Amino acid sequence: MPDKTMNPIKKTSTKKRWFVSRREFLRAGTLLGMNALALRQFELHGETFRDTTKDSLQQIAFLADVHFHDVYAIFEEGSFQGIKGADGRNATIRTMSAQLSSTRLFNENYFALKAALDSIVARNIKLVVLTGDFSDDGQPVHMRGLKRILDEYTLRNGIRFIATFGNHDPVKPFEQPHGKRDFLGEYGRQQAVLSQQTADMRALGYEGLLDYMGQFGPYPQKEDTYWESPFSTYSYTDYTFERARAEAGLENRMYEAYEKATPSPDAPSIRIPDLSYLVEPVEGVWLLGIDANVFSLSPDVDFLHPEAPANFVAAGNAGWNRLVVEKKAVVTWIKNVVDRAAALNKRLIAFSHYPMLDTMRGAGPDIAAMFATGRNQPTAETMREMAATGLRLHFGGHLHKNNTAVYASEDAFLVDVQIPSIAAYVPAFKVLTLHPNDSAEIETITLDDVPGFDTFFDHYRVEHAHLAQSESPALWNARILESKNYRAYTQGHLMELTRRRYLPREWPKEIRESFGTMSGISLLTLLAFNTDVRMQDLDTVADSESRLIAKLSDGESEDIRLGKLITDWHAAEQVVIRELEKREITRESLSDINGLMIATDYYRLLGAGGSLAAEDIKPRVCFYNIARTLAKASSALSIEGIEPNPEDLMPVGMRFKRQFIHLLHIIDKLSGGLPNDHFKIDFKYRCVRMMHDGNNISDIMQLDI
C-alpha cells in the first residue's frame, strides 16, 4: 500500500459523520446563493479572468483519459507473472485483440504517459491536470504504478498534479470484485486475472483511490494557498490548512442519495461521496475540480448493505445531464465559487471528466438519425443551466475527443474544451496559457512519436500466430504491427476498431454488410448509379439489396435476369470515369481507397476534428471532392431523413445511396466547427479565434451537400 503519510487526513468518529440528506443536497444553496448575490459587485464577464500575475504567464497542461495500465506490474500475491520479453522484463499486458475491440489502448499508453510528461517537462510547465479516467477501473496493481510515475515527476521535475475522477475510477462508489479475462499469457493465449485470485485486481471505490490520488487535489496540501469542498464550513478569509484537513475526510463529503422511508428505523441510509473541490495551487489561480460522476440507485436497493455494488448504476455516460438533477448542491456551489472568484480577482478554470457542452459540431441530429448508438451529449437544458452558473472555461474528456464548443447568450459565455485521450486517435494533450487582458491561449500537443511504443510487438506476433493457427474469429489485421510511430499505431487501432466493433454495432444494416469492403471506385459509382429496377422486380435473384450491390461493385454478377441493372451500373461507371478524366485523376490513384477507410475517416473526424485529422485524411480529399460533385447531381432525393419505405419498393441502390450521401453530409459538418488545435479565447469580446494558419480539412474539403 502507498505511504498514507502523503495524505494526512485523519478520519473522525462515525458519531461525527457529516452528510446531507438527498432533499437538502438537491435544494441546498439558498444561503450560498444569497452570499453569491452579495459578492456580485461588478460584471463577471470582465473580471473573472483578469490577470493577477503580470510578471509571468501561467501555463497548465491538461491530460485526459490516460487509462493507465502498469505493463511491468508486480502482483503482490505473485498470481500473475506476465510474459518475459527480450529485455528480460516480464510484461503484464492485455491482448492485442482486446485493445482492438476497445475504444482505448491498454498497453502502449504506459509509454504515451511518460512521453506526454517529458514533453510537459521540456516546456517547463509545472502544473498538470488529470481530468479523470487516469486508471482503467482503479485496480490497486495499476494505481501503484501510476502513483509511482506521478511521484517520480513530482520529485524530479517539480510538477504538481491535480486530478479528478472519471467513470473508470471508480467504477462504483465503493470497492467491488473485478478483474480482466484478456491478459496476454504464454504462447499467445488469453489469460484471466481476477480479484478472486488476487486482491490487486479489485476495482477500488473512492476510499481506496484516495489512498493513491488524495495528494493530487482531492485532499488539501500544505503548499496550497486555499482549498475547499462543497461541504466546507470556512471561508477564504479564515482559511487554515489544519481546518481544511480536518474537514476533507471522505466521511465528511457524503450526501444521502435516498430519502424515502427505509425498511426499519435502524436501517442505514445510502450515502455516496462527492469529491469535488476547489484549490488555489498558484497564487491567483483557482482550479475547480468537479466530481461529475453520478451513481444513481438501482431499483432494488439493499439498505442493510449500503455499500453493495448492486445498489448503484455505474456512472457510464450520465455526466452533466444527471449531475444537474442529482447534485443540485454542487451546481449551487459552482455558482458561488464563480462569484467569489470574481470578487477576489481569481482566474477560475473548471474541469471535470465529462463534456459540459455538445461536442457534435452541429451534426448531432444527423448522426442520431443514421447510427444505432447515441453519443450521450449534454441536453440544451443542461448546457443552459451550466452556462447560467457564470463559468466561462471548462476542460473535460470522457469521449476521447478534440473539440471546442461555446455557449453564448446575452448573460453567459461558456467555452468547453474537450481533451483527446493519449490512449486513442489522435493522442494529444492540451496546454492552457493564461494571458493578460482577459484572454487565454490553448494549444494541442500531439504525441506522434512515443519512445517504446513498439516494445511489445513481438508478443503480439506470437498472439497473432496463435489466433491464426486456431482459426479464431478474434484474429486481427497484423498490418498494425508495421506502424512507424505512435500516431500511425493509433490510426491502425482506430481502423481495426471500426471494422471489428463500430461497423457491426452502429451502422445501418442497409450498408454495413458491404460498405466496409467496397472499393472507392465502387462507392463513387454508387453515387452516380440510377435505375428504375426494384428489388421486388428481381424475384429471387438476390436475398438482400446490400449483397446485390456488393456483387455489382465487384463485377461478379452477369446473371441474365439482371440485364438492365447491369447496364445501368456500367453507365454509372462511365460517369465516374468522365469525372476522373476531367480532374486528370487515374483510377489507380484511388485504388487504395475503400469503404472501411471512409468509415474510419468518419470516426477520425468525430474524435479528432478537422484540424488534427487533416493530415491523415488528405490522401482521400480528391475522393471526397468527386463524391461531392456526384452527390449533388444524384437523384437520391433529400438527405434530411431516410425514407421509411420498404426496401423492395425503392429502386435498387437508392436506400444505400441515401445513407452514403447522409454520411458525406455528416463528414462535412464534422470537418468544420470552432478552432480546436491552437486558438485563443478572448473573454472580453466573447470570441474564439485560431492562432495560426494551420490546416483544417474543411478548408480543402467542403462537401456542402
XYZ file of C-alpha atoms in Angstrom:
705
model
C 0.000 0.000 0.000
C 1.154 3.584 -0.547
C 2.556 5.693 2.241
C -0.532 7.236 3.820
C 1.554 9.997 5.390
C 1.255 11.650 1.975
C -2.465 12.096 2.696
C -2.555 13.468 6.262
C -6.303 13.125 6.704
C -7.463 11.551 9.941
C -10.927 10.022 9.866
C -13.293 11.211 12.553
C -15.535 9.001 14.647
C -18.641 7.678 12.947
C -20.639 9.643 15.510
C -19.371 12.799 13.836
C -20.139 11.723 10.251
C -21.120 14.633 8.090
C -23.725 14.177 5.401
C -26.713 15.945 3.966
C -29.996 14.360 3.037
C -30.871 13.994 -0.619
C -33.529 16.687 -0.215
C -31.006 19.019 1.420
C -28.403 18.214 -1.215
C -30.813 18.853 -4.072
C -32.146 22.058 -2.543
C -29.057 23.258 -0.721
C -27.574 26.572 -1.571
C -30.163 29.165 -0.607
C -27.727 30.782 1.794
C -24.869 30.257 -0.645
C -26.939 31.901 -3.334
C -27.626 34.912 -1.124
C -23.909 35.259 -0.400
C -23.191 34.981 -4.117
C -25.548 37.853 -4.829
C -23.917 39.934 -2.129
C -20.499 39.297 -3.633
C -21.573 40.195 -7.173
C -20.314 43.760 -7.059
C -19.353 44.014 -10.696
C -19.896 42.295 -14.015
C -18.379 38.779 -14.005
C -17.562 38.635 -17.695
C -14.925 41.331 -17.433
C -13.315 40.239 -14.171
C -13.042 36.507 -13.640
C -10.006 36.125 -15.895
C -8.271 39.415 -15.143
C -4.524 38.866 -14.992
C -3.062 38.638 -11.481
C 0.471 37.621 -12.436
C 1.724 40.470 -14.598
C 5.325 39.359 -14.387
C 4.803 35.912 -15.961
C 2.336 33.788 -17.876
C 0.795 30.831 -16.085
C 0.682 27.578 -18.061
C -1.288 24.463 -17.194
C -1.226 21.145 -19.043
C -4.399 19.047 -19.234
C -4.290 15.268 -19.727
C -7.487 13.275 -20.215
C -8.307 9.566 -20.283
C -4.843 8.152 -19.666
C -6.403 4.743 -18.799
C -3.124 3.785 -17.153
C -2.193 0.103 -17.087
C 1.100 -0.903 -15.478
C 2.726 -3.083 -18.130
C 5.506 -4.058 -15.738
C 3.332 -4.644 -12.696
C 4.322 -6.872 -9.795
C 1.278 -8.563 -8.323
C 1.547 -8.767 -4.545
C 0.424 -12.381 -4.372
C 2.547 -13.379 -7.370
C -0.642 -14.598 -9.025
C 0.364 -13.384 -12.471
C 3.954 -13.193 -13.621
C 3.318 -11.896 -17.125
C 5.408 -12.954 -20.105
C 9.153 -12.482 -20.376
C 10.382 -10.192 -23.119
C 13.671 -9.925 -24.969
C 14.788 -7.271 -22.472
C 14.357 -9.736 -19.612
C 11.406 -7.885 -18.098
C 8.060 -9.525 -17.510
C 5.248 -7.794 -19.409
C 1.844 -7.770 -17.716
C -0.137 -6.704 -20.757
C -3.563 -7.206 -22.289
C -4.042 -8.959 -25.631
C -3.946 -7.033 -28.871
C -7.361 -8.495 -29.652
C -8.740 -6.826 -26.517
C -7.182 -3.497 -27.489
C -8.612 -3.613 -30.999
C -12.116 -4.158 -29.638
C -11.906 -1.287 -27.155
C -12.184 2.470 -27.541
C -8.744 2.836 -25.960
C -5.386 1.143 -25.857
C -4.396 -0.636 -22.661
C -0.657 -1.200 -23.027
C 1.125 1.437 -25.109
C -0.439 4.305 -23.149
C 2.094 3.429 -20.427
C 4.782 4.823 -22.732
C 2.487 7.587 -24.010
C 2.020 8.940 -20.475
C 5.763 9.185 -19.980
C 6.190 10.831 -23.389
C 3.478 13.370 -22.564
C 5.058 14.177 -19.202
C 8.507 14.515 -20.803
C 7.008 16.940 -23.313
C 5.457 18.900 -20.460
C 8.781 18.995 -18.620
C 10.510 20.253 -21.779
C 8.010 23.121 -21.872
C 8.817 23.966 -18.244
C 5.165 23.541 -17.227
C 4.779 22.830 -13.529
C 1.027 22.300 -13.208
C -0.687 19.243 -14.762
C -4.405 18.498 -14.511
C -5.769 14.965 -15.000
C -9.455 15.130 -15.935
C -10.450 11.589 -14.981
C -10.081 8.031 -16.235
C -6.477 8.200 -15.109
C -6.920 4.464 -14.484
C -8.755 1.684 -16.265
C -11.099 0.574 -13.463
C -8.942 1.535 -10.495
C -7.201 -1.746 -9.632
C -4.535 -1.476 -6.879
C -1.831 -3.060 -9.053
C -2.176 -0.298 -11.636
C -2.780 2.509 -9.143
C 0.585 1.692 -7.540
C 2.261 2.047 -10.917
C 0.503 5.313 -11.714
C 1.345 6.848 -8.350
C 4.961 5.788 -8.743
C 5.216 7.687 -12.046
C 3.433 10.784 -10.738
C 5.651 10.833 -7.638
C 8.732 10.459 -9.826
C 7.885 13.525 -11.909
C 6.859 15.440 -8.803
C 10.162 14.829 -7.010
C 12.451 15.032 -10.041
C 10.799 17.790 -12.070
C 8.730 19.723 -9.551
C 5.410 19.026 -11.288
C 2.233 19.488 -9.286
C -0.549 17.097 -10.354
C -4.231 17.945 -9.864
C -6.791 15.216 -10.605
C -10.487 14.487 -10.647
C -12.317 11.198 -11.132
C -13.841 9.564 -14.213
C -16.258 6.697 -14.735
C -13.356 4.230 -14.794
C -12.040 5.494 -11.466
C -14.107 4.443 -9.663
C -16.414 2.010 -11.474
C -18.804 2.154 -8.496
C -18.538 4.450 -5.456
C -17.421 1.560 -3.234
C -14.980 -1.297 -3.774
C -16.128 -4.364 -5.676
C -14.754 -7.629 -7.106
C -13.258 -7.186 -10.541
C -10.671 -8.478 -12.970
C -9.757 -8.837 -16.622
C -10.062 -12.000 -18.693
C -7.840 -10.849 -21.529
C -4.294 -10.596 -20.215
C -1.750 -11.992 -22.653
C -0.307 -15.259 -21.401
C 2.259 -17.735 -22.657
C 2.206 -18.875 -26.294
C -0.121 -16.017 -27.300
C -3.035 -17.345 -25.285
C -5.514 -15.212 -23.368
C -5.366 -15.458 -19.585
C -7.839 -14.299 -16.933
C -6.580 -12.439 -13.847
C -9.441 -11.864 -11.411
C -9.847 -10.471 -7.919
C -10.779 -13.967 -6.743
C -7.138 -14.842 -7.460
C -5.532 -11.619 -6.295
C -6.775 -8.608 -4.331
C -4.676 -6.491 -6.693
C -7.469 -6.746 -9.284
C -10.251 -5.342 -7.111
C -12.000 -2.283 -8.514
C -11.392 0.307 -5.816
C -14.048 2.749 -4.712
C -13.444 6.359 -3.747
C -11.909 5.461 -0.391
C -9.294 3.148 -1.872
C -8.483 5.529 -4.718
C -7.870 8.364 -2.264
C -5.006 6.361 -0.747
C -3.225 6.773 -4.078
C -4.626 10.032 -5.502
C -5.607 12.072 -2.446
C -2.442 14.168 -2.536
C -3.169 15.170 -6.132
C -6.012 17.611 -5.457
C -8.806 15.737 -3.643
C -7.091 16.435 -0.273
C -5.657 19.844 0.717
C -1.894 20.161 0.689
C 0.163 22.446 2.898
C 1.566 24.373 -0.053
C -1.899 25.307 -1.337
C -2.965 28.912 -0.873
C -6.550 27.730 -0.479
C -8.651 24.549 -0.675
C -12.327 23.764 -0.116
C -15.050 21.255 -0.973
C -18.813 21.792 -1.355
C -19.086 20.647 2.276
C -16.510 23.055 3.770
C -17.699 25.406 6.523
C -14.920 28.016 6.391
C -14.319 30.958 4.046
C -11.319 32.308 2.171
C -10.555 34.856 4.899
C -10.479 32.397 7.809
C -8.836 29.513 5.915
C -6.185 27.389 7.589
C -4.631 24.197 6.297
C -5.367 22.446 9.580
C -9.066 23.237 9.359
C -9.236 22.234 5.707
C -7.508 18.955 6.510
C -9.905 18.231 9.353
C -12.948 18.739 7.109
C -11.619 16.996 3.992
C -12.048 13.385 5.101
C -14.244 11.194 2.951
C -16.738 10.704 5.784
C -17.344 14.463 5.740
C -18.071 14.608 2.000
C -21.087 12.337 1.660
C -24.628 13.070 0.579
C -27.685 10.974 1.208
C -28.808 9.519 -2.090
C -32.151 8.174 -0.993
C -34.844 9.957 1.008
C -37.767 7.561 1.040
C -38.626 5.571 4.142
C -36.118 2.836 4.931
C -37.281 -0.705 5.802
C -36.714 -0.132 9.536
C -35.679 2.790 11.767
C -32.269 1.207 12.326
C -31.508 0.564 8.668
C -28.686 2.751 7.300
C -29.359 5.257 4.575
C -27.470 5.198 1.281
C -24.684 7.772 1.249
C -22.460 8.480 -1.710
C -19.215 10.501 -1.747
C -18.817 13.619 -3.840
C -15.165 14.566 -4.234
C -15.478 17.930 -5.925
C -13.034 20.550 -4.677
C -11.566 23.995 -5.300
C -7.828 24.535 -4.976
C -5.530 27.522 -5.380
C -2.181 25.862 -6.152
C -0.724 29.061 -7.590
C -1.423 32.497 -6.185
C -4.364 33.994 -8.096
C -5.378 30.815 -9.995
C -8.380 28.771 -8.863
C -8.815 25.254 -10.225
C -12.314 23.878 -9.779
C -12.245 20.078 -9.903
C -15.807 18.814 -10.265
C -16.633 15.198 -9.487
C -19.237 14.773 -12.229
C -19.698 11.051 -11.632
C -23.318 10.322 -10.749
C -24.097 6.874 -9.367
C -27.863 6.560 -9.480
C -29.501 3.979 -7.247
C -30.638 0.638 -8.626
C -34.355 -0.205 -8.414
C -33.793 -2.783 -5.639
C -31.603 -1.186 -3.005
C -30.178 -3.353 -0.234
C -30.397 -0.970 2.743
C -28.737 -3.464 5.075
C -25.647 -3.413 2.856
C -25.441 0.242 1.755
C -22.066 -0.136 0.016
C -23.057 -3.192 -2.042
C -22.069 -2.703 -5.717
C -25.515 -3.844 -6.879
C -27.067 -0.803 -5.188
C -25.604 1.520 -7.795
C -25.790 2.095 -11.518
C -22.315 2.768 -12.945
C -21.674 6.394 -13.875
C -21.178 5.491 -17.546
C -22.275 8.369 -19.763
C -24.596 10.069 -17.254
C -22.315 13.070 -16.752
C -23.738 16.553 -16.515
C -27.269 15.559 -17.534
C -27.601 13.600 -14.281
C -25.458 15.914 -12.174
C -27.809 18.869 -12.604
C -30.627 16.622 -11.326
C -28.977 14.590 -8.567
C -26.282 17.001 -7.359
C -28.049 20.342 -7.334
C -25.989 21.479 -4.356
C -22.844 21.117 -6.458
C -24.346 23.376 -9.140
C -25.184 25.964 -6.470
C -21.675 25.672 -5.064
C -20.220 26.252 -8.546
C -22.233 29.457 -8.867
C -20.924 30.599 -5.501
C -17.326 29.804 -6.459
C -17.705 31.821 -9.671
C -18.952 34.844 -7.736
C -16.183 34.632 -5.147
C -13.543 34.211 -7.853
C -14.749 37.439 -9.425
C -14.855 39.297 -6.099
C -11.369 38.102 -5.120
C -9.952 38.614 -8.619
C -9.027 34.951 -9.148
C -8.659 33.322 -12.535
C -11.062 30.398 -12.432
C -10.673 27.276 -14.569
C -13.117 24.392 -14.125
C -12.518 20.794 -15.091
C -14.385 17.524 -14.847
C -14.404 14.205 -16.627
C -17.399 14.850 -18.886
C -18.188 17.372 -21.648
C -20.246 20.288 -20.396
C -21.421 21.316 -23.887
C -22.427 19.410 -27.022
C -19.385 18.117 -28.915
C -21.019 17.178 -32.244
C -20.301 20.398 -34.191
C -23.889 20.604 -35.373
C -24.002 17.028 -36.672
C -25.803 15.528 -33.666
C -29.282 15.161 -35.217
C -27.808 13.725 -38.434
C -25.717 11.203 -36.501
C -28.680 10.193 -34.350
C -30.764 9.641 -37.489
C -28.207 7.374 -39.093
C -26.359 5.480 -36.396
C -27.684 2.942 -33.911
C -25.888 4.248 -30.849
C -26.258 7.681 -29.327
C -23.371 9.873 -28.300
C -24.770 10.954 -24.913
C -24.412 14.688 -25.287
C -25.457 17.323 -22.733
C -29.024 18.434 -23.385
C -29.939 22.012 -24.229
C -31.377 22.418 -20.728
C -28.191 21.093 -19.107
C -25.997 23.415 -21.169
C -28.200 26.381 -20.350
C -28.095 25.610 -16.631
C -24.322 25.221 -16.529
C -23.753 28.393 -18.539
C -26.006 30.188 -16.061
C -23.546 29.385 -13.258
C -21.235 32.007 -14.742
C -18.459 29.547 -15.572
C -16.536 30.618 -18.620
C -13.896 27.954 -19.172
C -14.209 24.209 -18.638
C -11.949 21.313 -19.631
C -13.235 17.751 -19.940
C -12.693 14.371 -21.524
C -14.522 11.020 -21.472
C -15.404 10.875 -25.183
C -11.735 10.912 -26.311
C -12.487 13.947 -28.449
C -10.637 17.019 -29.574
C -13.268 19.733 -29.613
C -14.130 23.314 -28.756
C -17.718 24.316 -28.061
C -19.230 27.635 -26.991
C -22.488 28.508 -25.292
C -23.246 32.185 -25.775
C -26.281 34.142 -24.698
C -26.946 37.662 -23.538
C -25.968 36.710 -19.993
C -23.493 33.864 -20.466
C -20.356 32.911 -22.352
C -19.020 29.406 -21.669
C -16.202 27.669 -23.564
C -15.942 23.897 -23.209
C -12.595 22.411 -24.273
C -12.506 18.680 -24.868
C -9.143 16.982 -24.440
C -8.191 13.988 -26.599
C -7.085 10.779 -24.919
C -3.415 9.821 -25.119
C -4.663 6.216 -25.408
C -6.558 6.668 -28.676
C -6.512 8.515 -32.012
C -5.340 11.353 -32.114
C -3.167 11.031 -28.987
C -2.734 14.526 -27.590
C -2.996 16.826 -24.591
C -3.822 20.499 -24.132
C -1.748 23.381 -22.795
C -3.530 26.427 -21.382
C -1.682 29.740 -21.188
C -3.353 32.482 -19.172
C -2.722 35.828 -20.831
C -3.403 39.313 -19.513
C -6.376 41.303 -20.782
C -8.922 38.593 -20.015
C -7.748 36.073 -22.587
C -6.467 32.512 -22.683
C -4.489 30.573 -25.272
C -4.954 26.838 -25.794
C -2.574 24.648 -27.772
C -2.998 20.971 -28.651
C 0.188 18.901 -28.418
C 0.033 15.646 -30.372
C 2.078 12.595 -29.419
C 3.271 11.480 -32.831
C 6.478 9.845 -31.633
C 6.463 7.844 -28.409
C 9.661 6.021 -27.442
C 8.959 2.367 -26.695
C 5.528 2.200 -28.335
C 6.582 -0.944 -30.242
C 8.090 -2.701 -27.212
C 5.502 -5.483 -27.183
C 5.168 -6.086 -30.919
C 6.974 -9.435 -30.699
C 4.487 -10.573 -28.052
C 1.623 -9.538 -30.324
C 3.110 -11.513 -33.223
C 3.008 -14.631 -31.070
C -0.623 -13.867 -30.223
C -1.481 -13.352 -33.898
C 0.136 -16.662 -34.871
C -1.849 -18.453 -32.167
C -5.147 -16.909 -33.342
C -4.374 -17.717 -36.975
C -3.463 -21.304 -36.195
C -6.644 -21.814 -34.175
C -8.726 -20.038 -36.855
C -10.114 -17.751 -34.195
C -12.764 -15.147 -35.140
C -10.772 -12.764 -32.930
C -7.927 -12.687 -35.481
C -6.873 -9.117 -36.180
C -5.085 -7.379 -39.042
C -1.346 -7.688 -38.437
C -0.611 -4.555 -40.504
C -0.899 -2.532 -37.301
C 2.481 -4.013 -36.317
C 4.040 -2.192 -39.287
C 3.293 1.197 -37.678
C 6.299 3.524 -37.805
C 5.243 5.766 -34.927
C 2.647 6.066 -32.194
C 0.263 8.216 -34.195
C 0.232 5.659 -37.022
C -0.299 2.957 -34.410
C -3.395 4.726 -33.034
C -4.650 5.045 -36.611
C -4.290 1.297 -37.063
C -6.122 0.822 -33.779
C -8.992 3.022 -34.945
C -9.309 1.252 -38.303
C -9.487 -2.191 -36.708
C -11.885 -0.856 -34.068
C -14.099 0.430 -36.867
C -14.030 -2.919 -38.655
C -14.468 -5.116 -35.596
C -16.818 -3.035 -33.450
C -18.242 0.138 -34.927
C -19.433 -1.159 -38.310
C -21.233 -4.218 -36.873
C -22.730 -2.403 -33.871
C -23.507 1.107 -35.043
C -24.028 1.219 -38.783
C -27.392 0.831 -40.573
C -27.991 -2.679 -41.791
C -28.662 -1.348 -45.301
C -24.978 -0.652 -45.822
C -22.906 -2.304 -43.112
C -22.763 -5.692 -44.870
C -20.981 -4.370 -47.929
C -19.783 -0.819 -47.257
C -16.624 -1.840 -45.434
C -15.387 -3.959 -48.340
C -16.415 -1.740 -51.281
C -13.672 -0.017 -53.258
C -13.521 3.749 -53.596
C -14.405 3.494 -57.304
C -17.461 1.376 -56.458
C -18.627 3.911 -53.887
C -18.342 6.703 -56.452
C -20.168 4.548 -58.994
C -22.941 4.032 -56.472
C -23.404 7.804 -56.202
C -23.769 8.045 -59.999
C -25.972 4.940 -60.210
C -29.577 5.471 -61.328
C -32.051 2.722 -62.173
C -35.771 2.086 -62.049
C -35.313 -1.604 -61.221
C -36.709 -2.523 -57.803
C -35.833 -5.455 -55.575
C -39.335 -6.891 -55.990
C -38.710 -6.996 -59.754
C -35.787 -9.348 -59.264
C -37.710 -12.132 -57.559
C -35.095 -14.483 -56.066
C -32.004 -13.169 -57.794
C -30.585 -11.790 -54.520
C -31.613 -12.166 -50.885
C -30.710 -8.576 -49.944
C -30.025 -5.299 -51.662
C -26.685 -4.814 -49.925
C -25.408 -8.171 -51.204
C -26.647 -7.366 -54.690
C -24.817 -4.039 -54.673
C -21.679 -5.794 -53.451
C -21.914 -8.184 -56.398
C -22.408 -5.332 -58.854
C -19.465 -3.395 -57.426
C -17.223 -6.470 -57.613
C -18.260 -7.127 -61.207
C -19.266 -10.641 -60.200
C -22.840 -10.604 -61.365
C -23.540 -11.433 -65.018
C -26.912 -13.008 -64.275
C -29.099 -12.563 -67.376
C -32.056 -11.662 -65.166
C -30.189 -8.555 -64.019
C -29.939 -7.225 -67.585
C -30.974 -3.579 -67.189
C -29.453 -3.337 -63.706
C -26.015 -4.271 -65.044
C -26.451 -1.835 -67.933
C -27.317 0.983 -65.521
C -24.320 0.134 -63.342
C -21.959 0.258 -66.350
C -23.453 3.637 -67.290
C -22.684 4.919 -63.807
C -19.110 3.671 -64.138
C -18.746 5.773 -67.305
C -19.970 8.859 -65.429
C -17.260 8.285 -62.822
C -14.584 7.756 -65.472
C -15.508 11.043 -67.146
C -15.329 12.833 -63.802
C -11.876 11.364 -63.165
C -10.660 12.384 -66.617
C -11.979 15.898 -66.132
C -9.830 16.181 -62.994
C -6.872 14.305 -64.536
C -7.120 11.595 -61.884
C -6.433 7.951 -62.662
C -8.392 5.000 -61.318
C -5.137 3.672 -59.901
C -4.743 6.749 -57.683
C -7.957 5.751 -55.921
C -7.202 2.049 -55.814
C -6.182 2.051 -52.150
C -9.414 3.718 -51.015
C -12.220 1.532 -49.727
C -15.341 1.772 -47.622
C -13.522 0.855 -44.411
C -11.221 3.864 -44.881
C -14.210 6.155 -45.405
C -15.920 4.745 -42.316
C -12.694 5.245 -40.357
C -12.473 8.838 -41.615
C -15.877 9.443 -40.060
C -14.535 8.310 -36.680
C -11.314 10.275 -37.226
C -13.304 13.461 -37.646
C -15.744 12.588 -34.884
C -12.889 12.220 -32.419
C -10.061 14.426 -33.633
C -11.841 17.207 -35.516
C -10.868 18.750 -38.834
C -7.589 20.265 -37.644
C -5.916 17.243 -36.083
C -7.301 14.746 -38.605
C -6.371 16.840 -41.669
C -3.024 15.258 -42.489
C -4.461 11.743 -42.191
C -7.490 12.430 -44.415
C -5.667 14.461 -47.076
C -4.820 11.398 -49.230
C -8.570 10.965 -49.799
C -9.548 14.586 -50.389
C -9.789 14.046 -54.161
C -12.201 11.168 -53.496
C -14.402 13.358 -51.279
C -14.434 16.205 -53.773
C -15.557 13.859 -56.565
C -18.148 12.366 -54.216
C -19.418 15.868 -53.542
C -19.941 16.523 -57.252
C -21.683 13.191 -57.864
C -23.866 13.535 -54.780
C -25.101 16.951 -55.891
C -26.055 15.517 -59.255
C -27.649 12.456 -57.700
C -31.336 11.611 -57.818
C -31.148 10.216 -54.279
C -33.589 12.837 -53.027
C -33.169 14.860 -49.856
C -30.840 13.758 -47.085
C -32.984 15.383 -44.423
C -34.299 11.970 -43.464
C -34.220 8.361 -44.528
C -37.397 7.205 -46.247
C -39.209 4.525 -44.258
C -40.420 2.801 -47.459
C -39.886 -0.972 -47.613
C -36.630 -1.886 -49.302
C -38.282 -3.775 -52.157
C -40.409 -0.772 -53.205
C -37.443 1.522 -53.824
C -35.112 1.413 -56.836
C -32.081 -0.796 -56.254
C -29.296 1.123 -54.559
C -31.458 4.083 -53.530
C -31.501 3.352 -49.808
C -27.785 2.524 -49.773
C -27.091 5.648 -51.801
C -29.082 7.869 -49.465
C -27.242 6.524 -46.454
C -23.914 7.201 -48.141
C -24.909 10.775 -49.014
C -26.126 11.198 -45.448
C -22.688 10.057 -44.232
C -20.964 12.572 -46.528
C -23.179 15.307 -45.112
C -22.144 14.322 -41.568
C -18.456 14.257 -42.547
C -18.881 17.746 -43.965
C -20.198 19.046 -40.635
C -17.633 17.233 -38.511
C -14.781 18.634 -40.600
C -15.690 22.179 -39.569
C -16.556 23.741 -36.239
C -14.667 26.127 -33.980
C -10.846 26.131 -33.844
C -9.720 23.173 -31.760
C -5.981 22.920 -32.390
C -4.237 26.170 -31.405
C -6.555 29.036 -30.539
C -7.164 31.982 -28.279
C -10.247 32.801 -26.239
C -10.982 36.484 -25.761
C -13.470 36.668 -22.911
C -13.846 40.423 -23.125
C -15.043 40.264 -26.743
C -16.561 36.777 -26.316
C -14.839 35.105 -29.243
C -12.596 32.155 -30.145
C -10.031 32.601 -32.899
C -7.330 30.464 -34.491
C -3.752 31.314 -33.532
C -2.084 30.177 -36.765
C -2.768 29.324 -40.403
C -2.751 25.592 -39.773
C -4.553 23.076 -41.934
C -8.172 22.197 -41.360
C -9.628 19.551 -43.591
C -12.725 21.692 -44.077
C -10.557 24.281 -45.851
C -9.886 21.875 -48.708
C -12.879 19.541 -48.497
C -16.226 21.322 -48.483
C -18.863 18.755 -49.337
C -21.711 21.223 -48.907
C -24.275 18.622 -49.932
